[in-house]
XYZ file of C-alpha atoms in Angstrom:
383
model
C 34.453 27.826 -10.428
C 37.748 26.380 -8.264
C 37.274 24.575 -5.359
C 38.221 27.180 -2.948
C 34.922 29.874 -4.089
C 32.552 26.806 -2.787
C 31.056 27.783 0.373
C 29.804 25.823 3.387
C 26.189 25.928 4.703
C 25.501 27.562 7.968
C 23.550 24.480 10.299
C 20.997 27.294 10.093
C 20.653 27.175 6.975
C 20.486 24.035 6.521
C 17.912 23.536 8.848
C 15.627 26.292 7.464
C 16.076 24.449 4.166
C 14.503 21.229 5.529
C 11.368 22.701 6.687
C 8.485 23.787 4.734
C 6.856 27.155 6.855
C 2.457 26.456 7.769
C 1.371 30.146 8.114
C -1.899 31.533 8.923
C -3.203 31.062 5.046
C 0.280 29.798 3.333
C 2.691 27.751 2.459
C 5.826 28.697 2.005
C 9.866 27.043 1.361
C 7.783 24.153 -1.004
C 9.649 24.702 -4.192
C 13.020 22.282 -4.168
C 15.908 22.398 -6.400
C 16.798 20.728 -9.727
C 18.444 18.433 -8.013
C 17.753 17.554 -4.563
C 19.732 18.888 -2.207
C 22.414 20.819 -4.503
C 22.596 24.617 -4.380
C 25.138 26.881 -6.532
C 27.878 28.169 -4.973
C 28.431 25.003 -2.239
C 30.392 21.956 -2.554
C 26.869 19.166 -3.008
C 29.903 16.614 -4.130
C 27.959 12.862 -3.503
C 29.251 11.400 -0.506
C 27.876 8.287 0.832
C 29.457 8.237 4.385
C 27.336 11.518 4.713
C 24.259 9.852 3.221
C 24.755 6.887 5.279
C 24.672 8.860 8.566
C 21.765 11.103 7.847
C 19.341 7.936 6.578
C 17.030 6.192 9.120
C 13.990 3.927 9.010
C 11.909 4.021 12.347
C 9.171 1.722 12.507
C 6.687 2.892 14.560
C 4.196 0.263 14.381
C 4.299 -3.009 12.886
C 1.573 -5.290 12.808
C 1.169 -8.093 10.216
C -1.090 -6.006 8.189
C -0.672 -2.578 9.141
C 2.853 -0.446 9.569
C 3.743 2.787 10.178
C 7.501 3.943 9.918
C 9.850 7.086 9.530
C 11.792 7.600 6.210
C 13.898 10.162 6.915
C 17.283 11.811 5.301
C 15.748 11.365 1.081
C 14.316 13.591 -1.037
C 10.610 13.581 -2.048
C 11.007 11.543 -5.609
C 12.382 8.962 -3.702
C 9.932 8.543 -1.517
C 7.233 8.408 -3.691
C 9.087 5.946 -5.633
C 8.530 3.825 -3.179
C 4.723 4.740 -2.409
C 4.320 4.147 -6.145
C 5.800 0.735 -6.013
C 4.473 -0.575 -3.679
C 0.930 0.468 -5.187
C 2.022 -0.985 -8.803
C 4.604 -2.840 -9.383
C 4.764 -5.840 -6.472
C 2.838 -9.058 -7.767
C 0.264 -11.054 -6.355
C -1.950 -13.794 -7.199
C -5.749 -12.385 -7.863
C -8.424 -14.443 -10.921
C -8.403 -13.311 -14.153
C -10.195 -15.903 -15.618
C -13.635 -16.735 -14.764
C -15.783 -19.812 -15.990
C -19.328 -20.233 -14.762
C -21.054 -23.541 -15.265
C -24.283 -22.885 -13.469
C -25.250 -19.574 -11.322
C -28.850 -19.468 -10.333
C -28.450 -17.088 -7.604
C -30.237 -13.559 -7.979
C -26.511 -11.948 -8.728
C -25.550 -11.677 -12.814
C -22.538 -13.409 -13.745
C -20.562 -10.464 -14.591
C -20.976 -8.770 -11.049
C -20.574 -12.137 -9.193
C -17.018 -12.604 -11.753
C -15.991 -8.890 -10.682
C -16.506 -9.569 -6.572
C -14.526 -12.873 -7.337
C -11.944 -10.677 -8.902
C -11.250 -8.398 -5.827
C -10.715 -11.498 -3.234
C -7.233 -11.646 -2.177
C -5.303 -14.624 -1.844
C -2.427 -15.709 -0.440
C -0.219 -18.707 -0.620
C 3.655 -19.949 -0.491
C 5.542 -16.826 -1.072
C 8.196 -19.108 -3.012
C 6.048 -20.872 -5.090
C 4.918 -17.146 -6.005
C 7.542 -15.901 -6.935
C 8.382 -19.793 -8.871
C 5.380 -18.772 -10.759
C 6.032 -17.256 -14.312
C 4.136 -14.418 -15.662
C 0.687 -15.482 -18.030
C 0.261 -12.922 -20.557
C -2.859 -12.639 -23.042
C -2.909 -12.459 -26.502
C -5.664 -10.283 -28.216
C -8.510 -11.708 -29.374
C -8.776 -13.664 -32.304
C -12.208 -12.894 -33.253
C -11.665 -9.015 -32.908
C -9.605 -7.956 -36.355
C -9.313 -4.431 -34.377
C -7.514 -5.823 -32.038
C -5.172 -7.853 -33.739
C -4.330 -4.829 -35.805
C -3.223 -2.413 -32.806
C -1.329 -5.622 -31.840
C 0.527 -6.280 -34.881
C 1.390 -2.548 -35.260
C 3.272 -2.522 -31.760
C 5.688 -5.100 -32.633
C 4.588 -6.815 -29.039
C 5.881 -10.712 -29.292
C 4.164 -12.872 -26.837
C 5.974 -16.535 -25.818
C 3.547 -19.058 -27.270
C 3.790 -21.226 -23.741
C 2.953 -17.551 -22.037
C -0.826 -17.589 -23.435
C -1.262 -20.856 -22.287
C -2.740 -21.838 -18.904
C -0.060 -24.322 -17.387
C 0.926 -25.469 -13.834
C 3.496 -22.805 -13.794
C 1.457 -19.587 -14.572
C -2.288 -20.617 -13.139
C -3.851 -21.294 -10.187
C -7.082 -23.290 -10.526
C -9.644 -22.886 -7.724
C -13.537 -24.434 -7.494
C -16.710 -22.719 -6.453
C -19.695 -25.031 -6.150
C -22.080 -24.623 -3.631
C -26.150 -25.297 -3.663
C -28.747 -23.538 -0.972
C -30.901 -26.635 0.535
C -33.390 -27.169 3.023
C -32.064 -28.212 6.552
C -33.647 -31.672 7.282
C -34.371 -31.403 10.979
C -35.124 -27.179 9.600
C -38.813 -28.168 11.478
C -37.362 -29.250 14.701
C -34.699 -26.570 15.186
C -36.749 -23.548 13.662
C -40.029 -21.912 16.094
C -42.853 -21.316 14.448
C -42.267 -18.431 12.235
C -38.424 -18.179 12.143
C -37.129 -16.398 9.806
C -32.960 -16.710 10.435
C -31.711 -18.607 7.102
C -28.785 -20.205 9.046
C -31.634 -21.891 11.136
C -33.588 -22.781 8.088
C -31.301 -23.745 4.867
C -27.898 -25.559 4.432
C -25.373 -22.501 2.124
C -27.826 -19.832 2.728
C -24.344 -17.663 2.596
C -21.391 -18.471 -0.070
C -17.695 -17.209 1.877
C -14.565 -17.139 0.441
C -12.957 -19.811 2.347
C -15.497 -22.663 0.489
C -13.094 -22.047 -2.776
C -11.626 -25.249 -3.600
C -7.272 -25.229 -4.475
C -7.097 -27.791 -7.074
C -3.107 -28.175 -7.328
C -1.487 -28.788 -10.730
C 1.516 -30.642 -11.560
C 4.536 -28.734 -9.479
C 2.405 -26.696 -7.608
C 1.958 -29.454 -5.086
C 5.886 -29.108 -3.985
C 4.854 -24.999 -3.922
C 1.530 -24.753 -2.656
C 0.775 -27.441 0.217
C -0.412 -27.585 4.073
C -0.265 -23.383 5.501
C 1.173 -22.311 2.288
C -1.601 -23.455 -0.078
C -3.640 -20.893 -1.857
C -6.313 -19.731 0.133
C -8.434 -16.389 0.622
C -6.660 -13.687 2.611
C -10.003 -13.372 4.617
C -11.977 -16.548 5.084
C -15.052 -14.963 5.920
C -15.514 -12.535 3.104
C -19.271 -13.014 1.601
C -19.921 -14.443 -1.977
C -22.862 -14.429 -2.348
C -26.391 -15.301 -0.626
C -28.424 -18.484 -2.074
C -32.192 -19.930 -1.270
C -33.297 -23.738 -1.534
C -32.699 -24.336 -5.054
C -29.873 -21.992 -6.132
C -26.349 -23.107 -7.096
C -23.045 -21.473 -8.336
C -20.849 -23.689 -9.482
C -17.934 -22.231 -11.160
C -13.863 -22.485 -12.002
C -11.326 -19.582 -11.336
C -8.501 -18.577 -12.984
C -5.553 -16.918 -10.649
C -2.776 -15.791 -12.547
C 0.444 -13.412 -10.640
C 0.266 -9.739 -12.016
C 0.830 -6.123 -10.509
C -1.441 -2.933 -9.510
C -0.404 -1.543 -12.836
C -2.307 -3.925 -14.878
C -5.592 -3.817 -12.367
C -5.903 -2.228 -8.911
C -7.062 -6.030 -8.102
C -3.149 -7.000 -8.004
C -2.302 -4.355 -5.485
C -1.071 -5.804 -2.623
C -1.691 -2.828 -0.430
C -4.976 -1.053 0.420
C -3.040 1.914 0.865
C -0.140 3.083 1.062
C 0.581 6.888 1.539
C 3.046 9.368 3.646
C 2.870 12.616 5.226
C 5.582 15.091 6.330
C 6.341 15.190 9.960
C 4.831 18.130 11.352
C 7.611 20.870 13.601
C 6.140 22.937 16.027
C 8.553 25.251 17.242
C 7.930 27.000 20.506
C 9.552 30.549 20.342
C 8.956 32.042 23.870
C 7.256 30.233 27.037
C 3.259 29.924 27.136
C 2.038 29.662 31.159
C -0.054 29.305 32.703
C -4.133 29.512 31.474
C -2.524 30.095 27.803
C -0.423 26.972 28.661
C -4.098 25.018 28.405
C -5.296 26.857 25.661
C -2.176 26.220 23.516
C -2.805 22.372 24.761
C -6.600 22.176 23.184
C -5.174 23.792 20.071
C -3.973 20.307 18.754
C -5.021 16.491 19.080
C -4.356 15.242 22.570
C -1.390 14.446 23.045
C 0.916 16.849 20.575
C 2.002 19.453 23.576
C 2.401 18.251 27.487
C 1.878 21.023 30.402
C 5.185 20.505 32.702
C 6.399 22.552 35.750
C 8.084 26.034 34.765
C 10.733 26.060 37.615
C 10.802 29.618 37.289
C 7.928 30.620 37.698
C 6.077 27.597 39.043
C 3.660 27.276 36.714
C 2.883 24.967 33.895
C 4.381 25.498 30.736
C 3.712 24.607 27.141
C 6.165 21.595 25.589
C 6.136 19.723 22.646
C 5.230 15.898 23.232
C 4.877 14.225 20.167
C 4.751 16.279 16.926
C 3.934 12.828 15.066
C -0.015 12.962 16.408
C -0.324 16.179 15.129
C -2.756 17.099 11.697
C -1.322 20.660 11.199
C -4.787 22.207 11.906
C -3.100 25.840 12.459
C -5.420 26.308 15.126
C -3.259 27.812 17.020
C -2.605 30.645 14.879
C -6.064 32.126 14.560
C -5.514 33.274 18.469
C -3.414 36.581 18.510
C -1.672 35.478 21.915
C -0.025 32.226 20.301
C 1.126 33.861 16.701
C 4.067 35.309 17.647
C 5.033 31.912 19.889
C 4.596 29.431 17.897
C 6.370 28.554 14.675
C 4.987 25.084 12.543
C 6.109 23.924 9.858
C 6.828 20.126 8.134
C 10.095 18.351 7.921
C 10.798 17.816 4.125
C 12.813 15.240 4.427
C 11.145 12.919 7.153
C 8.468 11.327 5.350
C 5.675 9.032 7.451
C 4.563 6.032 5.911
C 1.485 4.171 6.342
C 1.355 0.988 4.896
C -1.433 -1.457 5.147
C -1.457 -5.058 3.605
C -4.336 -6.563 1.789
C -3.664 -9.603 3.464
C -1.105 -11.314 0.948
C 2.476 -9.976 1.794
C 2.824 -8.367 5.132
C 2.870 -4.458 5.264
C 6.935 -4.448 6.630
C 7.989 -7.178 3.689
C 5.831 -4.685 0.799
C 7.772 -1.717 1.699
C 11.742 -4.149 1.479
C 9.789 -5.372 -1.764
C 9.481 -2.137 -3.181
C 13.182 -1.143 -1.376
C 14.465 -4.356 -4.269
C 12.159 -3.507 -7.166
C 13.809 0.192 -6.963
C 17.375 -0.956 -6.806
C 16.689 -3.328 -10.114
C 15.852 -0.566 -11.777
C 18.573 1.499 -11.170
C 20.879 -1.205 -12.371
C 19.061 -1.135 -15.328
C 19.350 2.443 -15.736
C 23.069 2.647 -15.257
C 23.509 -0.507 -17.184
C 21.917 1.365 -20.458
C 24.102 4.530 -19.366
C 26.991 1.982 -19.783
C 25.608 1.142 -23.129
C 25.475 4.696 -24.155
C 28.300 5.757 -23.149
C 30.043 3.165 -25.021
C-alpha cells in the first residue's frame, strides 16, 4: 500500500476508540488491536514526539506508604507490566532461615517461623541493593531432589549457598515472660491485666536484635539499620516461665519467589470512569441524577437559562461505575458512561520497606532493563 492510500483518523474517532461503552447489561469497544494502537489503512508510523506529548503521570496522592496516580497515554500491557512488577520482581529483605533454640510458648515452631516470615523490614536502601543475591542449593539428603536439579543444568556459585556478610542479615529473638517484682504492690486484688502482672507478657517486632556482620556495619548503622517496618507488630504472647529464643535468617529476594518479598500490599489500577452528559438534567431530576453516584461525582450549578440547577460532572475519578443511573428511564437517553482505556489509576500501597512513589520508578527501571535485554538478543539474532 503507498503512502498516499493511508488515511487520517477523524478526532472522533479517535476518541470513540479510547473509551470502552458501560451499558445497561454490557460492555462494549473492549477488544483492542494486535498491536496497540495500529489500525489498517492509517499511517500508526512510531513517533516519539507524539508519544511524548500524549504521556502523563498525575499523582494524586502521595503519602509515604500509600499513592494514588494517573497513567495515562499507554496501552493496557504496559500498564500491567508495571502492576506486575511491582508485585514480583522488586527485592526486599524478609527471613528465610529460621533457627529456634528454645520456644516454650503455647505457639508450634513452624507457625511462630511462618509469622516471623511475613514481618517486613527495612533498612539502608544502599546497603540493599550492596547486598548480593543468596540462592539455595537442594537438599543433600533428598536424592529426588538432587535429580530434578542435575537434570536442569542450574549452576549455583559455591559462595551463593553460603551465608556471608554480603547476602544475610542476622537478627536475635530472645525474650522470657517473668513475674513483675513489685506485681503485688501495683496489681488490686484480683487483677487480671498481664502488663500489670508479668515482665514480656507480649513479644513485638521491634525486640529483634540486628547483629551486624563484617561490611554491613558501613551499610546498615544509626536510622538505616535493619529494623521491623512496624515496631509494634505482635510475636507472640508468653506467661512466667516461657521463652523464645531464636536466630533469623534475612536474605534479599522478590514476590516471585514468595509473596513474603513483595514490597507492596497491593498494587492494582482501574480505568477512569467518563460520564458524558448528552442533554441538560434540571431541576428535581438534577438531584436525582446527583444520588445516582458517590457524593461528589456530579455538582448541581445554576442553569442561566432557565434558572435552575443543572446536572455537571465534578469529578469522574470518585466514581465506581454503578450504572445506577441507567435503570431510571428519564436519565438513559442523557447520560452516556463509559471508561477511558488509556488512563489507567493506580493504587499503590507500601508494606513499609520502599515508599509507594519510589516502587512504582522501581518498577519504571526494572521494565526498561528488560527491554535492553530484549533488543540486545534481537541484535544477536539478527546478526
Amino acid at each position: 500500500m503507498s503512502a498516499r492510500s493511508f488515511k487520517q483518523p477523524s478526532q472522533d474517532e479517535i476518541e470513540r476508540r479510547r473509551l470502552v461503552g458501560i451499558n445497561p447489561e454490557t460492555v462494549s469497544n473492549v477488544v483492542s488491536t494486535d498491536f496497540p494502537g495500529h489500525y489498517p489503512g492509517e499511517d500508526n508510523s512510531w513517533n516519539l514526539d507524539a508519544f511524548k506529548q500524549k504521556l502523563q503521570v498525575n499523582f494524586h496522592k502521595n503519602d509515604q506508604y500509600d499513592s494514588v496516580f494517573s497513567l495515562v497515554g499507554i496501552d493496557a500491557s504496559v500498564a500491567n507490566a508495571y502492576r506486575r512488577i511491582m508485585l514480583s520482581e522488586i527485592p526486599t529483605l524478609a527471613i528465610e532461615d529460621v533457627f529456634v533454640y528454645d520456644n516454650t510458648s503455647i505457639i508450634q515452631d513452624e507457625v511462630l517461623c511462618h509469622r516471623l516470615g511475613l514481618i517486613p523490614f527495612t533498612g539502608s536502601r544502599e546497603g540493599l541493593r550492596w547486598m548480593q543475591w543468596y540462592k539455595k542449593g537442594p537438599p543433600k539428603d533428598d536424592p529426588a531432589q538432587q535429580h530434578i536439579f542435575q537434570q536442569s543444568g542450574e549452576v549455583i556459585d559455591p559462595n551463593a549457598s553460603v551465608p556471608r556478610d554480603n547476602n544475610t542479615i542476622v537478627l536475635e529473638l530472645n525474650v522470657t515472660c517473668e513475674w513483675r517484682p513489685e506485681g503485688k504492690e501495683l496489681a488490686r486484688q484480683g487483677e487480671r491485666d498481664p502488663n500489670k502482672l508479668y515482665i514480656n507478657s507480649s513479644v513485638y517486632a521491634h525486640q529483634f536484635q540486628f547483629h551486624p556482620q563484617g561490611q554491613q556495619s558501613e551499610y546498615f548503622s544509626g536510622d538505616d539499620a535493619i529494623r521491623p517496618v512496624n515496631p509494634d507488630i505482635l510475636i507472640a504472647k508468653l506467661r512466667p516461665g516461657q521463652t523464645i529464643h531464636l536466630q533469623c535468617h534475612c536474605i534479599k529476594g522478590i514476590g516471585a519467589d514468595h509473596a513474603k518479598f513483595s514490597p507492596v500490599a497491593t498494587a492494582s489500577y482501574r480505568l477512569l470512569p467518563s460520564i458524558n452528559i448528552k442533554e441538560p438534567i434540571l431541576g428535581a431530576d438534577a438531584k436525582k441524577f446527583a444520588r445516582c453516584f458517590p457524593r461528589g461525582v456530579i455538582a448541581l450549578e445554576d442553569d442561566p437559562a432557565t434558572g435552575e440547577k443543572k446536572a455537571v460532572v465534578a469529578d469522574p475519578m470518585k466514581d465506581t461505575v454503578s450504572r445506577e443511573c441507567l435503570r431510571h428511564d428519564e436519565f438513559k437517553d442523557k447520560v452516556q458512561l463509559g471508561r477511558i482505556r488509556d488512563h489507567f489509576i493506580f493504587s499503590v500501597e507500601s508494606t513499609g520497606q520502599i515508599d509507594s512513589d519510589e516502587v512504582f520508578l522501581e518498577s519504571v527501571r526494572a521494565l526498561k532493563i528488560k527491554c535492553e535485554r530484549f533488543k540486545r538478543n534481537l541484535n544477536d539474532l539478527m546478526r
